[in-house]
Amino acid sequence: MNGWRLTGLLSLVLLAMALVFLARHPDVEGLRLVIRATARTSLVLFALAFSAAALAQLAASDITRWQRRNRRYLGVSFAVSHAIHLAALVALTQTDPVLFWTLTNPANIVLAGTAYLFIAAMTATSFDRTAAWLGPRRWRLLHLVGGWYIWVSFAAAVGKRLPEGPLYWAMMVLVIAVGIVRLIAMSRRSKVALGTS
């Protein structure tokens, strides 16, 4: 499956997952399940989109070419996942504000809010018309800076939860791996550019 059909299917699966959690646990626990689950699905979808071009460059195969071809749609699916995550967080502030503030702090709100602004801007410019309006140079800058900011946000969020168990160690390995892949690909492109200049 490719393109917007892929985004549509992933969005339906994410929404269905959230609704199942809330139906089974129509309380604060249901919201916390949605928050945890969408944090993980968001990481996986972000990793797929963030590493797509680099993997296609470094390890060309049918899978990585599919990933590269669908980078835009995986990125929008990540935005959908994180929108559900945000909706659950907002619901938690209304349902149990005391619990919410034990899980976060104003500094985290600012950092996460900045990440959401990048996600919104990157999603809005994932369409041909808005990308053309922004221009290729500014589009590349937005998606480069925004992508790395979101990567740092995931690294920080997962890193502080490493004491909670092996799952978070596996998530951190994924975060580090996609960062390394991106850096290697960037380094190789720079060497090629220098060699041809």
C-alpha positions as protocol buffer text, in pm:
chain_id: "A"
residue {
  index: 1
  type: MET
  ca { x: 0 y: 0 z: 0 }
}
residue {
  index: 2
  type: ASN
  ca { x: 122 y: 348 z: -85 }
}
residue {
  index: 3
  type: GLY
  ca { x: 36 y: 715 z: -69 }
}
residue {
  index: 4
  type: TRP
  ca { x: -266 y: 863 z: 100 }
}
residue {
  index: 5
  type: ARG
  ca { x: -429 y: 521 z: 127 }
}
residue {
  index: 6
  type: LEU
  ca { x: -145 y: 422 z: 357 }
}
residue {
  index: 7
  type: THR
  ca { x: -199 y: 736 z: 565 }
}
residue {
  index: 8
  type: GLY
  ca { x: -573 y: 670 z: 577 }
}
residue {
  index: 9
  type: LEU
  ca { x: -529 y: 310 z: 688 }
}
residue {
  index: 10
  type: LEU
  ca { x: -273 y: 397 z: 955 }
}
residue {
  index: 11
  type: SER
  ca { x: -492 y: 681 z: 1081 }
}
residue {
  index: 12
  type: LEU
  ca { x: -793 y: 450 z: 1112 }
}
residue {
  index: 13
  type: VAL
  ca { x: -585 y: 191 z: 1297 }
}
residue {
  index: 14
  type: LEU
  ca { x: -453 y: 455 z: 1539 }
}
residue {
  index: 15
  type: LEU
  ca { x: -798 y: 597 z: 1603 }
}
residue {
  index: 16
  type: ALA
  ca { x: -946 y: 249 z: 1652 }
}
residue {
  index: 17
  type: MET
  ca { x: -669 y: 163 z: 1899 }
}
residue {
  index: 18
  type: ALA
  ca { x: -741 y: 476 z: 2102 }
}
residue {
  index: 19
  type: LEU
  ca { x: -1116 y: 412 z: 2103 }
}
residue {
  index: 20
  type: VAL
  ca { x: -1066 y: 51 z: 2216 }
}
residue {
  index: 21
  type: PHE
  ca { x: -852 y: 165 z: 2510 }
}
residue {
  index: 22
  type: LEU
  ca { x: -1108 y: 426 z: 2610 }
}
residue {
  index: 23
  type: ALA
  ca { x: -1399 y: 184 z: 2573 }
}
residue {
  index: 24
  type: ARG
  ca { x: -1230 y: -73 z: 2795 }
}
residue {
  index: 25
  type: HIS
  ca { x: -1109 y: 185 z: 3047 }
}
residue {
  index: 26
  type: PRO
  ca { x: -1346 y: 485 z: 3040 }
}
residue {
  index: 27
  type: ASP
  ca { x: -1144 y: 670 z: 3303 }
}
residue {
  index: 28
  type: VAL
  ca { x: -800 y: 816 z: 3365 }
}
residue {
  index: 29
  type: GLU
  ca { x: -637 y: 477 z: 3305 }
}
residue {
  index: 30
  type: GLY
  ca { x: -781 y: 471 z: 2953 }
}
residue {
  index: 31
  type: LEU
  ca { x: -632 y: 812 z: 2879 }
}
residue {
  index: 32
  type: ARG
  ca { x: -294 y: 703 z: 3013 }
}
residue {
  index: 33
  type: LEU
  ca { x: -304 y: 393 z: 2793 }
}
residue {
  index: 34
  type: VAL
  ca { x: -374 y: 609 z: 2489 }
}
residue {
  index: 35
  type: ILE
  ca { x: -92 y: 846 z: 2583 }
}
residue {
  index: 36
  type: ARG
  ca { x: 161 y: 565 z: 2625 }
}
residue {
  index: 37
  type: ALA
  ca { x: 51 y: 376 z: 2313 }
}
residue {
  index: 38
  type: THR
  ca { x: 53 y: 680 z: 2085 }
}
residue {
  index: 39
  type: ALA
  ca { x: 393 y: 788 z: 2220 }
}
residue {
  index: 40
  type: ARG
  ca { x: 526 y: 455 z: 2093 }
}
residue {
  index: 41
  type: THR
  ca { x: 343 y: 455 z: 1760 }
}
residue {
  index: 42
  type: SER
  ca { x: 455 y: 813 z: 1704 }
}
residue {
  index: 43
  type: LEU
  ca { x: 817 y: 715 z: 1762 }
}
residue {
  index: 44
  type: VAL
  ca { x: 798 y: 426 z: 1514 }
}
residue {
  index: 45
  type: LEU
  ca { x: 628 y: 635 z: 1246 }
}
residue {
  index: 46
  type: PHE
  ca { x: 867 y: 925 z: 1299 }
}
residue {
  index: 47
  type: ALA
  ca { x: 1166 y: 689 z: 1276 }
}
residue {
  index: 48
  type: LEU
  ca { x: 1036 y: 548 z: 947 }
}
residue {
  index: 49
  type: ALA
  ca { x: 985 y: 894 z: 797 }
}
residue {
  index: 50
  type: PHE
  ca { x: 1302 y: 1049 z: 942 }
}
residue {
  index: 51
  type: SER
  ca { x: 1530 y: 770 z: 820 }
}
residue {
  index: 52
  type: ALA
  ca { x: 1361 y: 704 z: 484 }
}
residue {
  index: 53
  type: ALA
  ca { x: 1588 y: 900 z: 250 }
}
residue {
  index: 54
  type: ALA
  ca { x: 1903 y: 803 z: 440 }
}
residue {
  index: 55
  type: LEU
  ca { x: 1824 y: 431 z: 435 }
}
residue {
  index: 56
  type: ALA
  ca { x: 1737 y: 442 z: 65 }
}
residue {
  index: 57
  type: GLN
  ca { x: 2075 y: 606 z: 4 }
}
residue {
  index: 58
  type: LEU
  ca { x: 2281 y: 374 z: 226 }
}
residue {
  index: 59
  type: ALA
  ca { x: 2100 y: 42 z: 182 }
}
residue {
  index: 60
  type: ALA
  ca { x: 1890 y: 46 z: -132 }
}
residue {
  index: 61
  type: SER
  ca { x: 1631 y: -233 z: -139 }
}
residue {
  index: 62
  type: ASP
  ca { x: 1264 y: -280 z: -219 }
}
residue {
  index: 63
  type: ILE
  ca { x: 1179 y: -205 z: 144 }
}
residue {
  index: 64
  type: THR
  ca { x: 1387 y: 112 z: 174 }
}
residue {
  index: 65
  type: ARG
  ca { x: 1268 y: 234 z: -166 }
}
residue {
  index: 66
  type: TRP
  ca { x: 907 y: 181 z: -49 }
}
residue {
  index: 67
  type: GLN
  ca { x: 992 y: 367 z: 270 }
}
residue {
  index: 68
  type: ARG
  ca { x: 1147 y: 655 z: 75 }
}
residue {
  index: 69
  type: ARG
  ca { x: 853 y: 669 z: -166 }
}
residue {
  index: 70
  type: ASN
  ca { x: 609 y: 692 z: 125 }
}
residue {
  index: 71
  type: ARG
  ca { x: 812 y: 925 z: 348 }
}
residue {
  index: 72
  type: ARG
  ca { x: 554 y: 1204 z: 318 }
}
residue {
  index: 73
  type: TYR
  ca { x: 266 y: 973 z: 406 }
}
residue {
  index: 74
  type: LEU
  ca { x: 449 y: 814 z: 698 }
}
residue {
  index: 75
  type: GLY
  ca { x: 525 y: 1164 z: 823 }
}
residue {
  index: 76
  type: VAL
  ca { x: 160 y: 1268 z: 807 }
}
residue {
  index: 77
  type: SER
  ca { x: 65 y: 943 z: 983 }
}
residue {
  index: 78
  type: PHE
  ca { x: 313 y: 1035 z: 1256 }
}
residue {
  index: 79
  type: ALA
  ca { x: 137 y: 1371 z: 1287 }
}
residue {
  index: 80
  type: VAL
  ca { x: -200 y: 1194 z: 1323 }
}
residue {
  index: 81
  type: SER
  ca { x: -58 y: 968 z: 1594 }
}
residue {
  index: 82
  type: HIS
  ca { x: 84 y: 1263 z: 1784 }
}
residue {
  index: 83
  type: ALA
  ca { x: -242 y: 1458 z: 1744 }
}
residue {
  index: 84
  type: ILE
  ca { x: -425 y: 1172 z: 1918 }
}
residue {
  index: 85
  type: HIS
  ca { x: -148 y: 1177 z: 2181 }
}
residue {
  index: 86
  type: LEU
  ca { x: -204 y: 1550 z: 2233 }
}
residue {
  index: 87
  type: ALA
  ca { x: -582 y: 1508 z: 2254 }
}
residue {
  index: 88
  type: ALA
  ca { x: -539 y: 1246 z: 2527 }
}
residue {
  index: 89
  type: LEU
  ca { x: -302 y: 1476 z: 2717 }
}
residue {
  index: 90
  type: VAL
  ca { x: -549 y: 1765 z: 2697 }
}
residue {
  index: 91
  type: ALA
  ca { x: -826 y: 1532 z: 2818 }
}
residue {
  index: 92
  type: LEU
  ca { x: -605 y: 1429 z: 3110 }
}
residue {
  index: 93
  type: THR
  ca { x: -558 y: 1794 z: 3212 }
}
residue {
  index: 94
  type: GLN
  ca { x: -936 y: 1821 z: 3240 }
}
residue {
  index: 95
  type: THR
  ca { x: -996 y: 1482 z: 3401 }
}
residue {
  index: 96
  type: ASP
  ca { x: -713 y: 1476 z: 3655 }
}
residue {
  index: 97
  type: PRO
  ca { x: -503 y: 1794 z: 3650 }
}
residue {
  index: 98
  type: VAL
  ca { x: -313 y: 1694 z: 3965 }
}
residue {
  index: 99
  type: LEU
  ca { x: -194 y: 1372 z: 3800 }
}
residue {
  index: 100
  type: PHE
  ca { x: -110 y: 1560 z: 3481 }
}
residue {
  index: 101
  type: TRP
  ca { x: 123 y: 1799 z: 3663 }
}
residue {
  index: 102
  type: THR
  ca { x: 293 y: 1514 z: 3845 }
}
residue {
  index: 103
  type: LEU
  ca { x: 384 y: 1371 z: 3504 }
}
residue {
  index: 104
  type: THR
  ca { x: 520 y: 1692 z: 3351 }
}
residue {
  index: 105
  type: ASN
  ca { x: 630 y: 2048 z: 3427 }
}
residue {
  index: 106
  type: PRO
  ca { x: 616 y: 2391 z: 3258 }
}
residue {
  index: 107
  type: ALA
  ca { x: 959 y: 2346 z: 3094 }
}
residue {
  index: 108
  type: ASN
  ca { x: 845 y: 2021 z: 2933 }
}
residue {
  index: 109
  type: ILE
  ca { x: 528 y: 2192 z: 2814 }
}
residue {
  index: 110
  type: VAL
  ca { x: 733 y: 2459 z: 2636 }
}
residue {
  index: 111
  type: LEU
  ca { x: 969 y: 2205 z: 2476 }
}
residue {
  index: 112
  type: ALA
  ca { x: 683 y: 1977 z: 2370 }
}
residue {
  index: 113
  type: GLY
  ca { x: 481 y: 2273 z: 2247 }
}
residue {
  index: 114
  type: THR
  ca { x: 769 y: 2376 z: 2022 }
}
residue {
  index: 115
  type: ALA
  ca { x: 785 y: 2022 z: 1884 }
}
residue {
  index: 116
  type: TYR
  ca { x: 412 y: 2036 z: 1808 }
}
residue {
  index: 117
  type: LEU
  ca { x: 458 y: 2367 z: 1625 }
}
residue {
  index: 118
  type: PHE
  ca { x: 724 y: 2203 z: 1408 }
}
residue {
  index: 119
  type: ILE
  ca { x: 498 y: 1902 z: 1349 }
}
residue {
  index: 120
  type: ALA
  ca { x: 211 y: 2130 z: 1245 }
}
residue {
  index: 121
  type: ALA
  ca { x: 433 y: 2332 z: 1011 }
}
residue {
  index: 122
  type: MET
  ca { x: 594 y: 2024 z: 858 }
}
residue {
  index: 123
  type: THR
  ca { x: 257 y: 1856 z: 809 }
}
residue {
  index: 124
  type: ALA
  ca { x: 107 y: 2169 z: 652 }
}
residue {
  index: 125
  type: THR
  ca { x: 395 y: 2177 z: 403 }
}
residue {
  index: 126
  type: SER
  ca { x: 367 y: 1808 z: 316 }
}
residue {
  index: 127
  type: PHE
  ca { x: 131 y: 1895 z: 31 }
}
residue {
  index: 128
  type: ASP
  ca { x: 254 y: 1995 z: -314 }
}
residue {
  index: 129
  type: ARG
  ca { x: 82 y: 2334 z: -317 }
}
residue {
  index: 130
  type: THR
  ca { x: 202 y: 2447 z: 26 }
}
residue {
  index: 131
  type: ALA
  ca { x: 551 y: 2310 z: -39 }
}
residue {
  index: 132
  type: ALA
  ca { x: 567 y: 2509 z: -363 }
}
residue {
  index: 133
  type: TRP
  ca { x: 443 y: 2821 z: -182 }
}
residue {
  index: 134
  type: LEU
  ca { x: 717 y: 2786 z: 82 }
}
residue {
  index: 135
  type: GLY
  ca { x: 989 y: 2725 z: -175 }
}
residue {
  index: 136
  type: PRO
  ca { x: 1242 y: 2440 z: -189 }
}
residue {
  index: 137
  type: ARG
  ca { x: 1514 y: 2610 z: 17 }
}
residue {
  index: 138
  type: ARG
  ca { x: 1288 y: 2710 z: 306 }
}
residue {
  index: 139
  type: TRP
  ca { x: 1108 y: 2375 z: 285 }
}
residue {
  index: 140
  type: ARG
  ca { x: 1435 y: 2187 z: 326 }
}
residue {
  index: 141
  type: LEU
  ca { x: 1540 y: 2411 z: 615 }
}
residue {
  index: 142
  type: LEU
  ca { x: 1207 y: 2368 z: 795 }
}
residue {
  index: 143
  type: HIS
  ca { x: 1208 y: 1991 z: 759 }
}
residue {
  index: 144
  type: LEU
  ca { x: 1576 y: 1961 z: 851 }
}
residue {
  index: 145
  type: VAL
  ca { x: 1555 y: 2173 z: 1166 }
}
residue {
  index: 146
  type: GLY
  ca { x: 1211 y: 2043 z: 1260 }
}
residue {
  index: 147
  type: GLY
  ca { x: 1309 y: 1680 z: 1207 }
}
residue {
  index: 148
  type: TRP
  ca { x: 1615 y: 1709 z: 1428 }
}
residue {
  index: 149
  type: TYR
  ca { x: 1425 y: 1902 z: 1695 }
}
residue {
  index: 150
  type: ILE
  ca { x: 1165 y: 1626 z: 1710 }
}
residue {
  index: 151
  type: TRP
  ca { x: 1446 y: 1368 z: 1721 }
}
residue {
  index: 152
  type: VAL
  ca { x: 1601 y: 1545 z: 2022 }
}
residue {
  index: 153
  type: SER
  ca { x: 1256 y: 1562 z: 2186 }
}
residue {
  index: 154
  type: PHE
  ca { x: 1214 y: 1187 z: 2151 }
}
residue {
  index: 155
  type: ALA
  ca { x: 1567 y: 1125 z: 2279 }
}
residue {
  index: 156
  type: ALA
  ca { x: 1500 y: 1337 z: 2588 }
}
residue {
  index: 157
  type: ALA
  ca { x: 1155 y: 1189 z: 2654 }
}
residue {
  index: 158
  type: VAL
  ca { x: 1271 y: 829 z: 2618 }
}
residue {
  index: 159
  type: GLY
  ca { x: 1600 y: 887 z: 2797 }
}
residue {
  index: 160
  type: LYS
  ca { x: 1441 y: 998 z: 3121 }
}
residue {
  index: 161
  type: ARG
  ca { x: 1227 y: 683 z: 3124 }
}
residue {
  index: 162
  type: LEU
  ca { x: 1512 y: 434 z: 3080 }
}
residue {
  index: 163
  type: PRO
  ca { x: 1491 y: 326 z: 3448 }
}
residue {
  index: 164
  type: GLU
  ca { x: 1134 y: 208 z: 3384 }
}
residue {
  index: 165
  type: GLY
  ca { x: 1238 y: -103 z: 3191 }
}
residue {
  index: 166
  type: PRO
  ca { x: 1375 y: -274 z: 2879 }
}
residue {
  index: 167
  type: LEU
  ca { x: 1107 y: -136 z: 2646 }
}
residue {
  index: 168
  type: TYR
  ca { x: 1246 y: 215 z: 2688 }
}
residue {
  index: 169
  type: TRP
  ca { x: 1598 y: 88 z: 2622 }
}
residue {
  index: 170
  type: ALA
  ca { x: 1473 y: -62 z: 2295 }
}
residue {
  index: 171
  type: MET
  ca { x: 1305 y: 268 z: 2208 }
}
residue {
  index: 172
  type: MET
  ca { x: 1629 y: 453 z: 2282 }
}
residue {
  index: 173
  type: VAL
  ca { x: 1821 y: 217 z: 2055 }
}
residue {
  index: 174
  type: LEU
  ca { x: 1575 y: 303 z: 1777 }
}
residue {
  index: 175
  type: VAL
  ca { x: 1614 y: 677 z: 1840 }
}
residue {
  index: 176
  type: ILE
  ca { x: 1994 y: 656 z: 1835 }
}
residue {
  index: 177
  type: ALA
  ca { x: 1997 y: 428 z: 1531 }
}
residue {
  index: 178
  type: VAL
  ca { x: 1792 y: 661 z: 1310 }
}
residue {
  index: 179
  type: GLY
  ca { x: 2005 y: 955 z: 1419 }
}
residue {
  index: 180
  type: ILE
  ca { x: 2325 y: 770 z: 1328 }
}
residue {
  index: 181
  type: VAL
  ca { x: 2181 y: 665 z: 992 }
}
residue {
  index: 182
  type: ARG
  ca { x: 2090 y: 1026 z: 912 }
}
residue {
  index: 183
  type: LEU
  ca { x: 2435 y: 1154 z: 1011 }
}
residue {
  index: 184
  type: ILE
  ca { x: 2615 y: 889 z: 804 }
}
residue {
  index: 185
  type: ALA
  ca { x: 2403 y: 971 z: 499 }
}
residue {
  index: 186
  type: MET
  ca { x: 2463 y: 1345 z: 546 }
}
residue {
  index: 187
  type: SER
  ca { x: 2837 y: 1284 z: 577 }
}
residue {
  index: 188
  type: ARG
  ca { x: 2847 y: 1080 z: 256 }
}
residue {
  index: 189
  type: ARG
  ca { x: 2650 y: 1342 z: 65 }
}
residue {
  index: 190
  type: SER
  ca { x: 2893 y: 1609 z: 185 }
}
residue {
  index: 191
  type: LYS
  ca { x: 3192 y: 1404 z: 70 }
}
residue {
  index: 192
  type: VAL
  ca { x: 3034 y: 1350 z: -272 }
}
residue {
  index: 193
  type: ALA
  ca { x: 2960 y: 1723 z: -301 }
}
residue {
  index: 194
  type: LEU
  ca { x: 3319 y: 1811 z: -209 }
}
residue {
  index: 195
  type: GLY
  ca { x: 3452 y: 1555 z: -454 }
}
residue {
  index: 196
  type: THR
  ca { x: 3254 y: 1701 z: -743 }
}
residue {
  index: 197
  type: SER
  ca { x: 3318 y: 2067 z: -660 }
}
